[in-house]
Coordinates of C-alpha atoms in Angstrom, one line a residue:
X664 CA 94.2 96.9 144.4
X665 CA 90.6 95.8 145.1
X666 CA 89.7 92.1 144.9
X667 CA 87.5 92.5 141.9
X668 CA 90.3 94.4 140.1
X669 CA 92.8 91.7 141.0
X670 CA 90.4 89.0 139.6
X671 CA 90.0 91.0 136.4
X672 CA 93.8 91.2 135.9
X673 CA 94.2 87.5 136.5
X674 CA 91.6 87.0 133.7
X675 CA 93.3 89.4 131.4
X676 CA 96.6 87.5 131.9
X677 CA 94.8 84.3 130.8
X678 CA 93.4 86.1 127.8
X679 CA 96.8 87.4 126.9
X680 CA 98.2 83.8 127.0
X681 CA 95.6 82.9 124.5
X682 CA 97.0 85.7 122.3
X683 CA 93.7 87.5 122.3
X684 CA 95.2 90.5 124.1
X685 CA 98.7 91.9 124.0
X686 CA 101.0 92.7 126.9
X687 CA 100.7 96.4 126.1
X688 CA 96.8 96.1 126.4
X689 CA 97.0 94.7 129.9
X690 CA 99.7 97.2 130.9
X691 CA 97.4 100.0 129.8
X692 CA 94.7 98.8 132.0
X693 CA 97.2 98.5 134.9
X694 CA 98.3 102.0 134.3
X695 CA 94.7 103.2 134.4
X696 CA 94.0 101.6 137.8
X697 CA 97.1 103.2 139.2
X698 CA 95.8 106.6 138.0
X699 CA 92.2 106.0 139.0
X700 CA 92.1 103.4 141.9
X701 CA 88.3 103.4 142.0
X702 CA 88.0 102.1 138.4
X703 CA 85.6 99.2 138.3
X704 CA 86.5 95.9 136.5
X705 CA 84.3 96.6 133.5
X706 CA 86.0 99.9 132.8
X707 CA 89.4 98.3 133.0
X708 CA 88.3 95.6 130.7
X709 CA 87.1 98.2 128.2
X710 CA 90.5 99.9 128.4
X711 CA 92.3 96.7 127.5
X712 CA 89.8 95.9 124.7
X713 CA 90.0 99.3 123.0
X714 CA 93.8 99.1 123.1
X715 CA 93.7 95.7 121.5
X716 CA 91.4 97.0 118.8
X717 CA 94.3 99.1 117.4
X718 CA 96.3 96.0 116.8
X719 CA 93.4 94.7 114.7
X720 CA 93.3 97.9 112.6
X721 CA 90.3 99.4 114.4
X722 CA 90.3 103.0 115.4
X723 CA 87.8 102.5 118.2
X724 CA 85.7 99.9 120.1
X725 CA 82.0 99.9 119.2
X726 CA 80.3 99.5 122.5
X727 CA 77.5 97.5 120.9
X728 CA 80.0 94.8 120.0
X729 CA 81.6 94.3 123.4
X730 CA 79.7 91.2 124.3
X731 CA 80.4 89.7 120.9
X732 CA 84.1 90.5 121.2
X733 CA 84.3 88.7 124.6
X734 CA 82.2 85.9 123.1
X735 CA 85.2 85.0 120.9
X736 CA 87.2 84.1 123.9
X737 CA 87.4 80.4 125.0
X738 CA 84.2 79.4 126.8
X739 CA 86.0 79.0 130.2
X740 CA 87.3 82.6 130.0
X741 CA 83.9 83.9 129.0
X742 CA 82.4 82.2 132.0
X743 CA 85.1 83.8 134.3
X744 CA 84.4 87.2 132.8
X745 CA 80.7 86.8 133.4
X746 CA 81.3 85.8 137.0
X747 CA 83.8 88.7 137.8
X748 CA 81.5 91.2 136.2
X749 CA 78.2 89.8 137.2
X750 CA 77.5 92.6 139.6
X751 CA 78.4 95.2 137.0
X752 CA 75.7 94.4 134.5
X753 CA 78.4 94.4 131.9
X754 CA 76.4 93.0 129.0
X755 CA 73.6 95.6 129.3
X756 CA 76.1 98.4 130.0
X757 CA 77.9 97.6 126.7
X758 CA 74.7 98.6 124.9
X759 CA 73.4 101.6 126.8
X760 CA 76.6 103.0 128.3
X761 CA 75.5 102.9 132.0
X762 CA 78.9 102.2 133.3
X763 CA 80.7 104.9 131.4
X764 CA 78.7 107.9 132.7
X765 CA 80.5 110.3 135.1
X766 CA 83.8 108.4 135.2
X767 CA 87.0 110.3 135.2
X768 CA 88.8 108.1 132.7
X769 CA 86.0 108.4 130.2
X770 CA 85.0 111.7 128.8
X771 CA 83.3 113.2 125.8
X772 CA 86.5 114.7 124.5
X773 CA 85.9 118.2 125.7
X774 CA 88.7 117.6 128.3
X775 CA 91.8 115.6 128.4
X776 CA 91.2 112.0 129.4
X777 CA 92.7 108.6 128.7
X778 CA 89.5 107.4 126.9
X779 CA 86.8 109.2 125.0
X780 CA 83.2 108.0 124.3
X781 CA 81.7 109.4 121.1
X782 CA 78.5 108.2 119.5
X783 CA 78.6 104.9 121.5
X784 CA 82.2 104.3 120.3
X785 CA 85.1 104.1 122.7
X786 CA 88.5 105.6 121.7
X787 CA 91.9 106.2 123.0
X788 CA 92.0 110.0 123.3
X789 CA 94.8 110.3 120.7
X790 CA 92.9 108.4 118.1
X791 CA 89.7 110.3 118.7
X792 CA 91.7 113.5 118.1
X793 CA 93.1 112.1 114.9
X794 CA 89.7 111.2 113.6
X795 CA 88.2 114.6 114.6
X796 CA 91.1 116.5 112.9
X797 CA 90.7 114.6 109.6
X798 CA 87.0 115.1 109.5
X799 CA 87.2 118.8 110.4
X800 CA 89.8 119.4 107.7
X801 CA 87.9 117.6 105.0
X802 CA 84.4 118.9 105.8
X803 CA 85.0 122.6 105.2
X804 CA 85.9 121.7 101.7
X805 CA 82.2 121.5 100.8
X806 CA 81.4 124.9 102.2
X807 CA 82.0 127.8 99.8
X808 CA 84.7 130.2 101.1
X809 CA 85.7 133.6 99.8
X810 CA 89.2 132.4 98.9
X811 CA 88.3 129.3 97.1
X812 CA 86.5 128.4 93.9
X813 CA 83.3 126.4 94.4
X814 CA 80.7 125.0 91.9
X815 CA 78.8 128.3 91.8
X816 CA 81.9 130.3 91.1
X817 CA 83.0 128.1 88.1
X818 CA 81.8 128.7 84.6
X819 CA 80.8 125.2 83.4
X820 CA 80.7 126.4 79.8
X821 CA 84.3 127.6 80.0
X822 CA 85.3 124.4 81.7
X823 CA 83.7 122.4 78.9
X824 CA 85.9 124.1 76.4
X825 CA 89.0 123.3 78.5
X826 CA 87.9 119.6 79.0
X827 CA 87.2 119.3 75.3
X828 CA 90.9 119.8 74.6
X829 CA 91.8 116.8 76.8
X830 CA 88.9 114.4 76.8
X831 CA 87.5 113.4 73.4
X832 CA 85.8 110.1 74.3
X833 CA 82.3 109.8 72.7
X834 CA 81.3 107.4 75.5
X835 CA 78.8 108.7 78.1
X836 CA 79.5 109.1 80.8
X837 CA 83.3 109.7 80.3
X838 CA 84.3 109.0 83.9
X839 CA 87.8 110.5 83.5
X840 CA 86.3 113.8 82.3
X841 CA 83.8 113.8 85.2
X842 CA 86.7 113.2 87.6
X843 CA 88.6 116.2 86.2
X844 CA 85.6 118.4 86.5
X845 CA 84.9 117.4 90.1
X846 CA 88.5 118.0 91.2
X847 CA 88.5 121.4 89.5
X848 CA 85.5 122.4 91.6
X849 CA 86.7 121.4 95.1
X850 CA 89.6 122.0 97.4
X851 CA 89.5 118.4 98.5
X852 CA 88.6 115.5 96.1
X853 CA 89.1 111.8 95.6
X854 CA 89.6 109.8 92.4
X855 CA 89.0 106.1 93.1
X856 CA 89.2 103.4 90.5
X857 CA 90.5 99.9 89.9
X858 CA 93.7 98.9 87.9
X859 CA 93.9 100.3 84.4
X860 CA 91.0 102.8 84.8
X861 CA 93.3 105.7 84.0
X862 CA 93.7 107.4 87.4
X863 CA 97.2 108.8 86.7
X864 CA 96.3 109.8 83.1
X865 CA 93.3 111.7 84.5
X866 CA 95.4 113.4 87.1
X867 CA 98.0 114.5 84.6
X868 CA 95.3 116.1 82.4
X869 CA 93.5 117.8 85.3
X870 CA 96.9 119.1 86.4
X871 CA 97.4 120.7 83.0
X872 CA 93.9 122.2 83.2
X873 CA 94.6 123.6 86.7
X874 CA 97.9 125.0 85.6
X875 CA 96.3 126.7 82.5
X876 CA 93.7 128.3 84.8
X877 CA 96.4 129.5 87.3
X878 CA 98.6 130.9 84.5
X879 CA 95.7 132.9 83.1
X880 CA 95.5 134.6 86.5
X881 CA 99.2 135.4 86.5
X882 CA 100.1 132.6 89.0
X883 CA 102.7 129.8 88.8
X884 CA 101.3 127.1 90.9
X885 CA 103.4 124.8 93.1
X886 CA 102.3 121.2 92.8
X887 CA 103.6 118.3 94.9
X888 CA 103.2 114.6 94.2
X889 CA 103.4 111.9 97.0
X890 CA 102.7 108.3 97.8
X891 CA 103.0 106.2 101.0
X892 CA 106.0 104.1 99.9
X893 CA 109.1 104.6 97.8
X894 CA 107.9 102.0 95.2
X895 CA 104.5 103.7 94.9
X896 CA 106.2 107.1 94.6
X897 CA 108.4 105.8 91.8
X898 CA 105.5 104.3 90.0
X899 CA 103.6 107.6 90.3
X900 CA 106.6 109.5 88.8
X901 CA 106.9 107.1 85.9
X902 CA 103.2 107.2 85.1
X903 CA 103.0 111.0 85.2
X904 CA 106.1 111.3 83.0
X905 CA 104.6 108.8 80.5
X906 CA 101.3 110.6 80.4
X907 CA 103.0 114.0 79.8
X908 CA 104.6 112.7 76.7
X909 CA 101.1 112.1 75.2
X910 CA 99.9 115.7 75.8
X911 CA 100.0 118.2 73.0
X912 CA 100.0 121.4 75.2
X913 CA 102.2 124.5 75.5
X914 CA 105.6 123.9 76.9
X915 CA 105.0 126.5 79.7
X916 CA 102.1 124.3 81.0
X917 CA 104.0 121.0 80.5
X918 CA 107.0 122.3 82.4
X919 CA 104.9 123.0 85.5
X920 CA 103.5 119.4 85.7
X921 CA 105.9 117.7 88.2
X922 CA 107.3 114.3 87.5
X923 CA 109.1 113.5 90.8
X924 CA 106.9 111.8 93.5
X925 CA 108.1 111.7 97.1
X926 CA 107.2 109.4 99.9
X927 CA 104.8 111.0 102.4
X928 CA 107.5 110.9 105.0
X929 CA 109.9 112.8 102.8
X930 CA 107.1 115.3 101.8
X931 CA 106.2 116.1 105.4
X932 CA 109.9 116.1 106.5
X933 CA 110.2 113.2 109.0
X934 CA 112.4 113.9 111.9
X935 CA 115.0 111.4 113.0
X936 CA 114.0 109.3 116.0
X937 CA 110.6 111.1 116.2
X938 CA 107.0 110.7 115.2
X939 CA 106.9 114.5 114.5
X940 CA 107.2 116.1 111.1
X941 CA 108.8 119.4 110.0
X942 CA 105.7 120.4 108.2
X943 CA 102.7 120.7 110.4
X944 CA 99.9 123.2 111.3
X945 CA 102.6 125.8 112.4
X946 CA 104.8 125.2 109.3
X947 CA 102.5 124.1 106.5
X948 CA 103.6 122.6 103.2
X949 CA 104.5 125.0 100.4
X950 CA 102.0 123.7 97.9
X951 CA 99.0 125.0 96.0
X952 CA 98.0 121.5 95.1
X953 CA 99.0 118.1 96.6
X954 CA 98.3 114.8 94.9
X955 CA 98.7 111.6 96.9
X956 CA 98.5 108.2 95.1
X957 CA 97.8 104.8 96.7
X958 CA 95.6 106.5 99.3
X959 CA 94.2 103.2 100.5
X960 CA 97.5 102.6 102.3
X961 CA 97.3 105.7 104.4
X962 CA 96.4 105.1 108.1
X963 CA 94.5 107.5 110.3
X964 CA 97.5 109.0 112.2
X965 CA 99.3 109.7 108.9
X966 CA 96.2 111.2 107.3
X967 CA 95.9 113.5 110.4
X968 CA 99.5 114.5 109.9
X969 CA 98.9 115.2 106.2
X970 CA 95.8 117.4 106.7
X971 CA 97.5 119.3 109.6
X972 CA 100.3 120.3 107.2
X973 CA 98.0 121.8 104.6
X974 CA 97.3 125.5 104.5
X975 CA 93.7 126.7 103.9
X976 CA 94.6 127.4 100.3
X977 CA 96.1 124.0 99.5
X978 CA 94.1 121.7 97.4
X979 CA 94.3 118.0 98.1
X980 CA 93.5 115.2 95.6
X981 CA 93.6 111.6 96.8
X982 CA 94.0 108.8 94.3
X983 CA 93.4 105.1 95.0
X984 CA 91.3 102.0 94.8
X985 CA 88.8 101.9 97.6
X986 CA 88.4 98.1 97.1
X987 CA 92.1 97.3 98.0
X988 CA 93.4 96.4 101.4
X989 CA 93.1 99.0 104.1
X990 CA 96.2 100.3 105.7
X991 CA 98.4 98.1 107.9
X992 CA 97.9 100.4 110.9
X993 CA 94.7 101.6 112.4
X994 CA 92.0 103.0 110.2
X995 CA 90.4 102.6 106.8
X996 CA 90.6 106.2 105.7
X997 CA 89.9 105.9 102.0
X998 CA 87.2 103.4 102.6
X999 CA 85.5 105.7 105.1
X1000 CA 85.8 108.7 102.8
X1001 CA 84.3 106.7 99.9
X1002 CA 81.5 105.2 102.0
X1003 CA 79.0 106.8 99.6
X1004 CA 75.5 105.3 99.7
X1005 CA 75.2 105.4 96.0
X1006 CA 78.0 105.6 93.4
X1007 CA 78.0 108.6 91.0
X1008 CA 75.1 110.4 92.7
X1009 CA 75.6 114.1 93.3
X1010 CA 73.7 117.2 94.6
X1011 CA 71.5 119.0 92.1
X1012 CA 73.9 121.9 91.9
X1013 CA 76.8 119.7 91.0
X1014 CA 74.7 117.6 88.6
X1015 CA 73.8 120.7 86.7
X1016 CA 77.5 121.7 86.6
X1017 CA 78.5 118.2 85.3
X1018 CA 75.7 118.1 82.8
X1019 CA 77.0 121.3 81.1
X1020 CA 80.8 120.6 81.4
X1021 CA 80.7 116.8 80.8
X1022 CA 77.3 115.8 79.4
X1023 CA 76.8 113.8 82.6
X1024 CA 73.2 112.8 83.5
X1025 CA 72.0 111.3 86.8
X1026 CA 68.7 109.8 87.7
X1027 CA 68.8 110.5 91.5
X1028 CA 70.0 113.4 93.5
X1029 CA 72.3 112.7 96.5
X1030 CA 71.3 114.1 99.9
X1031 CA 75.0 114.0 101.0
X1032 CA 77.0 117.2 100.2
X1033 CA 80.3 115.2 100.7
X1034 CA 79.4 113.0 97.7
X1035 CA 80.2 116.0 95.4
X1036 CA 83.9 115.5 96.1
X1037 CA 84.2 111.9 94.9
X1038 CA 84.8 110.5 91.4
X1039 CA 84.8 106.8 90.6
X1040 CA 86.5 105.6 87.4
X1041 CA 84.6 102.6 86.2
X1042 CA 86.1 101.5 82.9
X1043 CA 89.3 99.5 82.8
X1044 CA 91.5 100.2 79.8
X1045 CA 94.1 97.6 80.9
X1046 CA 92.0 94.4 80.9
X1047 CA 90.1 93.5 77.7
X1048 CA 87.0 91.4 77.6
X1049 CA 89.2 88.3 77.2
X1050 CA 91.4 89.1 80.3
X1051 CA 91.3 86.5 83.0
X1052 CA 92.9 88.9 85.5
X1053 CA 90.2 91.4 84.9
X1054 CA 87.4 88.8 85.2
X1055 CA 88.9 87.3 88.3
X1056 CA 89.4 90.7 90.0
X1057 CA 85.7 91.6 89.2
X1058 CA 84.4 88.3 90.6
X1059 CA 86.5 88.6 93.8
X1060 CA 85.5 92.2 94.3
X1061 CA 81.8 91.3 94.1
X1062 CA 82.3 88.5 96.7
X1063 CA 81.3 85.9 94.2
X1064 CA 83.3 82.8 95.3
X1065 CA 81.8 80.4 92.8
X1066 CA 82.6 82.7 89.9
X1067 CA 86.1 83.4 91.2
X1068 CA 86.9 79.7 91.1
X1069 CA 85.2 79.3 87.7
X1070 CA 87.3 82.1 86.2
X1071 CA 90.5 80.6 87.7
X1072 CA 89.7 77.2 86.2
X1073 CA 88.5 78.7 82.9
X1074 CA 90.4 78.9 79.6
X1075 CA 92.3 82.2 80.1
X1076 CA 95.8 82.6 78.8
X1077 CA 96.8 85.0 81.6
X1078 CA 95.7 82.7 84.5
X1079 CA 97.3 79.6 85.9
X1080 CA 96.2 77.4 88.8
X1081 CA 98.5 75.0 90.8
X1082 CA 96.3 73.3 93.4
X1083 CA 98.0 72.4 96.6
X1084 CA 97.2 72.1 100.3
X1085 CA 99.5 72.8 103.2
X1086 CA 99.5 69.2 104.4
X1087 CA 100.1 67.5 101.0
X1088 CA 102.7 69.6 99.2
X1089 CA 106.4 69.4 99.9
X1090 CA 109.0 72.1 99.8
X1091 CA 110.3 71.2 96.4
X1092 CA 106.9 71.3 94.8
X1093 CA 106.5 74.8 96.2
X1094 CA 110.0 75.9 95.1
X1095 CA 109.9 74.6 91.5
X1096 CA 107.4 77.1 90.0
X1097 CA 108.9 79.9 92.0
X1098 CA 112.4 79.3 90.6
X1099 CA 110.9 79.0 87.2
X1100 CA 109.3 82.4 87.6
X1101 CA 112.5 84.0 88.7
X1102 CA 114.6 82.1 86.1
X1103 CA 115.5 85.1 84.0
X1104 CA 116.5 87.1 87.1
X1105 CA 118.5 84.3 88.6
X1106 CA 120.4 83.7 85.4
X1107 CA 121.6 87.3 85.4
X1108 CA 122.3 87.7 89.1
X1109 CA 126.0 86.9 88.9
X1110 CA 126.5 88.4 85.4
X1111 CA 124.8 91.8 85.4
X1112 CA 126.3 94.7 87.2
X1113 CA 123.8 97.3 86.1
X1114 CA 121.5 97.9 89.1
X1115 CA 118.8 99.5 86.9
X1116 CA 118.6 96.5 84.7
X1117 CA 118.6 94.2 87.7
X1118 CA 115.7 96.1 89.2
X1119 CA 113.8 95.9 85.9
X1120 CA 114.3 92.2 85.7
X1121 CA 113.3 91.7 89.4
X1122 CA 110.0 93.5 88.8
X1123 CA 109.0 91.0 86.1
X1124 CA 108.0 88.4 88.7
X1125 CA 106.9 88.4 92.3
X1126 CA 105.7 85.9 94.9
X1127 CA 103.0 87.2 97.1
X1128 CA 101.9 85.4 100.3
X1129 CA 98.8 85.9 102.4
X1130 CA 100.8 85.2 105.7
X1131 CA 104.3 85.7 107.1
X1132 CA 104.6 82.3 108.8
X1133 CA 103.8 78.8 107.8
X1134 CA 104.8 76.6 104.9
X1135 CA 103.3 79.1 102.5
X1136 CA 104.4 82.1 104.4
X1137 CA 107.0 84.8 103.5
X1138 CA 109.6 83.7 105.9
X1139 CA 109.6 80.1 104.8
X1140 CA 109.6 80.8 101.1
X1141 CA 112.5 83.3 101.3
X1142 CA 114.4 80.7 103.4
X1143 CA 113.8 78.0 100.9
X1144 CA 115.0 80.1 98.0
X1145 CA 118.2 81.1 99.8
X1146 CA 118.9 77.5 100.9
X1147 CA 118.6 76.6 97.2
X1148 CA 121.1 79.3 96.4
X1149 CA 123.5 77.8 98.9
X1150 CA 123.2 74.3 97.3
X1151 CA 123.9 75.8 93.9
X1152 CA 126.8 78.0 95.2
X1153 CA 125.0 81.3 94.3
X1154 CA 125.1 82.2 98.0
X1155 CA 127.9 81.5 100.5
X1156 CA 126.4 79.8 103.6
X1157 CA 128.5 82.0 105.9
X1158 CA 127.5 85.3 104.2
X1159 CA 124.0 86.6 104.0
X1160 CA 125.0 89.1 101.3
X1161 CA 125.3 88.0 97.7
X1162 CA 125.0 89.5 94.2
X1163 CA 121.3 89.7 93.3
X1164 CA 119.9 89.6 96.8
X1165 CA 116.7 91.7 96.8
X1166 CA 115.8 93.3 100.0
X1167 CA 112.9 95.4 101.4
X1168 CA 113.3 98.1 104.0
X1169 CA 111.0 97.4 106.9
X1170 CA 111.7 100.4 109.1
X1171 CA 111.9 104.1 108.2
X1172 CA 115.4 105.7 108.4
X1173 CA 115.0 109.4 107.8
X1174 CA 118.7 110.4 107.7
X1175 CA 119.3 107.7 105.0
X1176 CA 116.0 108.6 103.2
X1177 CA 115.0 104.9 103.2
X1178 CA 111.5 104.0 104.1
X1179 CA 109.3 101.0 104.9
X1180 CA 108.5 99.3 101.6
X1181 CA 111.5 100.5 99.6
X1182 CA 113.0 97.6 97.5
X1183 CA 116.6 97.4 96.4
X1184 CA 118.8 94.8 94.7
X1185 CA 122.4 93.9 95.5
X1186 CA 125.3 94.2 93.1
X1187 CA 128.8 95.6 92.9
X1188 CA 129.6 99.3 92.4
X1189 CA 131.8 99.4 89.3
X1190 CA 133.6 102.4 90.5
X1191 CA 134.5 101.4 94.0
X1192 CA 134.2 97.6 93.7
X1193 CA 132.1 97.5 96.8
X1194 CA 128.9 95.4 97.2
X1195 CA 126.0 97.8 97.5
X1196 CA 122.2 97.7 97.6
X1197 CA 120.7 99.8 94.9
X1198 CA 117.4 101.7 95.1
X1199 CA 115.6 103.7 92.5
X1200 CA 114.2 107.0 93.9
X1201 CA 112.7 109.7 91.8
X1202 CA 114.2 108.2 88.7
X1203 CA 117.7 108.1 90.2
X1204 CA 119.6 105.0 91.1
X1205 CA 121.7 105.2 94.3
X1206 CA 123.7 102.6 96.1
X1207 CA 123.9 102.0 99.9
X1208 CA 126.4 99.9 101.7
X1209 CA 124.7 97.0 103.5
X1210 CA 126.2 98.1 106.8
X1211 CA 124.3 101.4 106.6
X1212 CA 120.9 99.9 105.8
X1213 CA 118.0 100.2 108.4
X1214 CA 116.0 97.0 109.3
X1215 CA 115.4 95.0 106.2
X1216 CA 114.6 91.5 104.9
X1217 CA 115.0 89.4 101.8
X1218 CA 112.1 89.9 99.4
X1219 CA 111.8 87.1 96.8
X1220 CA 108.5 86.7 98.6
X1221 CA 106.5 89.4 100.3
X1222 CA 103.1 89.7 101.9
X1223 CA 100.2 91.1 99.9
X1224 CA 100.2 94.1 102.3
X1225 CA 103.7 95.0 101.4
X1226 CA 103.0 94.7 97.7
X1227 CA 100.5 97.6 97.7
X1228 CA 101.7 100.4 95.5
X1229 CA 103.6 98.0 93.3
X1230 CA 102.9 96.2 90.0
X1231 CA 104.6 93.2 88.5
X1232 CA 104.4 91.6 85.0
X1233 CA 103.7 88.2 86.6
X1234 CA 102.4 87.5 90.2
X1235 CA 102.3 84.1 91.9
X1236 CA 100.0 84.2 94.9
X1237 CA 100.4 81.5 97.6
X1238 CA 97.4 80.6 99.7
X1239 CA 97.0 77.4 101.7
X1240 CA 96.4 78.7 105.2
X1241 CA 93.0 79.9 106.4
X1242 CA 92.8 82.9 108.7
X1243 CA 90.4 85.7 109.4
X1244 CA 92.8 88.2 107.9
X1245 CA 92.5 86.4 104.6
X1246 CA 89.6 88.2 102.9
X1247 CA 88.3 89.5 99.6
X1248 CA 90.3 92.7 99.9
X1249 CA 93.5 90.8 100.3
X1250 CA 92.7 88.5 97.4
X1251 CA 91.7 91.4 95.2
X1252 CA 94.8 93.3 96.0
X1253 CA 97.0 90.3 95.1
X1254 CA 95.2 89.8 91.8
X1255 CA 95.5 93.4 90.8
X1256 CA 99.3 93.5 91.4
X1257 CA 99.6 91.5 88.2
X1258 CA 99.8 93.3 84.8
X1259 CA 100.1 90.4 82.4
X1260 CA 100.0 87.0 84.2
X1261 CA 98.6 85.7 87.5
X1262 CA 99.3 82.3 89.0
X1263 CA 97.3 80.9 92.0
X1264 CA 99.2 78.3 94.0
X1265 CA 97.2 76.8 96.8
X1266 CA 93.9 75.7 98.1
X1267 CA 90.8 76.7 96.1
X1268 CA 88.5 76.0 99.0
X1269 CA 90.3 78.5 101.2
X1270 CA 90.1 81.0 98.3
X1271 CA 86.3 80.5 98.1
X1272 CA 85.9 81.1 101.8
X1273 CA 88.1 84.2 101.8
X1274 CA 86.2 85.9 98.9
X1275 CA 83.1 85.9 101.0
X1276 CA 84.8 87.7 103.9
X1277 CA 85.2 91.4 103.9
X1278 CA 87.3 93.8 106.0
X1279 CA 85.2 95.7 108.6
X1280 CA 87.1 98.2 110.7
X1281 CA 85.5 100.1 113.6
X1282 CA 85.7 103.8 113.0
X1283 CA 83.6 106.9 113.3
X1284 CA 85.1 108.9 110.4
X1285 CA 82.4 107.9 107.9
X1286 CA 79.7 109.0 110.3
X1287 CA 81.5 112.3 110.9
X1288 CA 81.8 113.3 107.2
X1289 CA 78.7 111.7 105.8
X1290 CA 76.4 113.3 108.3

């Protein structure tokens, strides 16, 4: 290894010790230098940085930001980097790409290479492929094809008569009606909206309209429902079933609206001990229409797997809230898809179509064809004008820190504030309101042997944490609760299993059909007398012996990320630690998990700072589809 390369790896080791690079990032750079011994230090540095970007949720490394990225290192390490790379012109090269031209490890993607440069963004080859596959699959949806209906082929007058049977609101615009019209016209579409805007109600109605149209052509359509987690799939199933009850339509149509949602892993057919799926480009899903809820949780690799498994005839509808947290893994797919310059602005062709079918009028024509596939529900039917949760979510989503605190401290019946800082509050002060929130569940833990009732009781209250570690973190809160149970004899100190223990699956287990995010409660099986953990899947309760569970953890408290796709009657949100991952999307997601009551426990100053920060993930997907 050359001297400059050795110096670079000494530097990377120091950066890793500062936890600003991971071991795998450094090892990737080491692997590259073994493959390409002539690599210069700057290229090796880039390889480590782009690998690290994935851990931060970014799909790529924006070359214009390399100097800023290194600038966050401790000053001494920045100085060392500058000295090692002084002969490379690294700061200037980061902007104009001088050092990435004609290098074997970096290519344009036309040939296999470890890294790809595309539009001044640096990718690992695999993630560049994911991004290109997603963009390519979504983009043809705006191009009329002989085997698909498009706006020109639809009769807006006929559609109006269909919509009139489902949407009777006199309000203009009726966003739910507009969403139904848009999804009817396109092979791919998105319905985005906040809590209570009627996303699932709208989908149920548009499914009925779609089924009616297909039956009139002599077809019985196959429709699939899916969501990223078991909890989200169960909620989708419940919501669709509840919405169907309210529809006065022929039984033949009603029977074809599915009620059972699956996890995306089950839908695609996850293989044991493999990242591959049964359904893929060579073996596509058997579906005429696929609806996926909670789309904000879908990362880029999973979206690539989804679109790869769709046939050319399959329609895809994504449902979600673009303002929620992005996926845990790399990418912000729903956010990129919804990166529309102006909300509710469409092409003239689609505007004319919506004017006839929905009475929709717009003042400005969009120059982006992709905008025609997006529908934004803007009216909340859950939160009234007097709802504190609704007002708080709105203020947070707008990045208004002053208004957010004002709402929290205002006179709202559904909001409560318990102010505390990490260095002034003790364990008992944290534990007391949590035990009060779980009081009804705890009182039934040793008495109730009906797992369905226990699950219902457990969902009434939930503690959400911004962080995993620290005095206000998930690990410490769950530990405190179980230590309390030991003191009160609810839990045996020598046995981690006890009646009422709630757990969350943290690793997928395909043979057991248990997936990351699934929540179960522990109680005895009345038939066998064995202690089991019970999960609700597709409306069915099933028990699993603790010894057969995949990786899991106690879940009296969970991170906000893990709560996505779930709703609870009452949410207590703990926030007393500041970190760059605490931002307005995280706060907004925590608030909108609550249906009836929201309690903030923590430092209002940290909340104010977090509301002004927004998640920004490096990606080229938006540029590819919004070109």
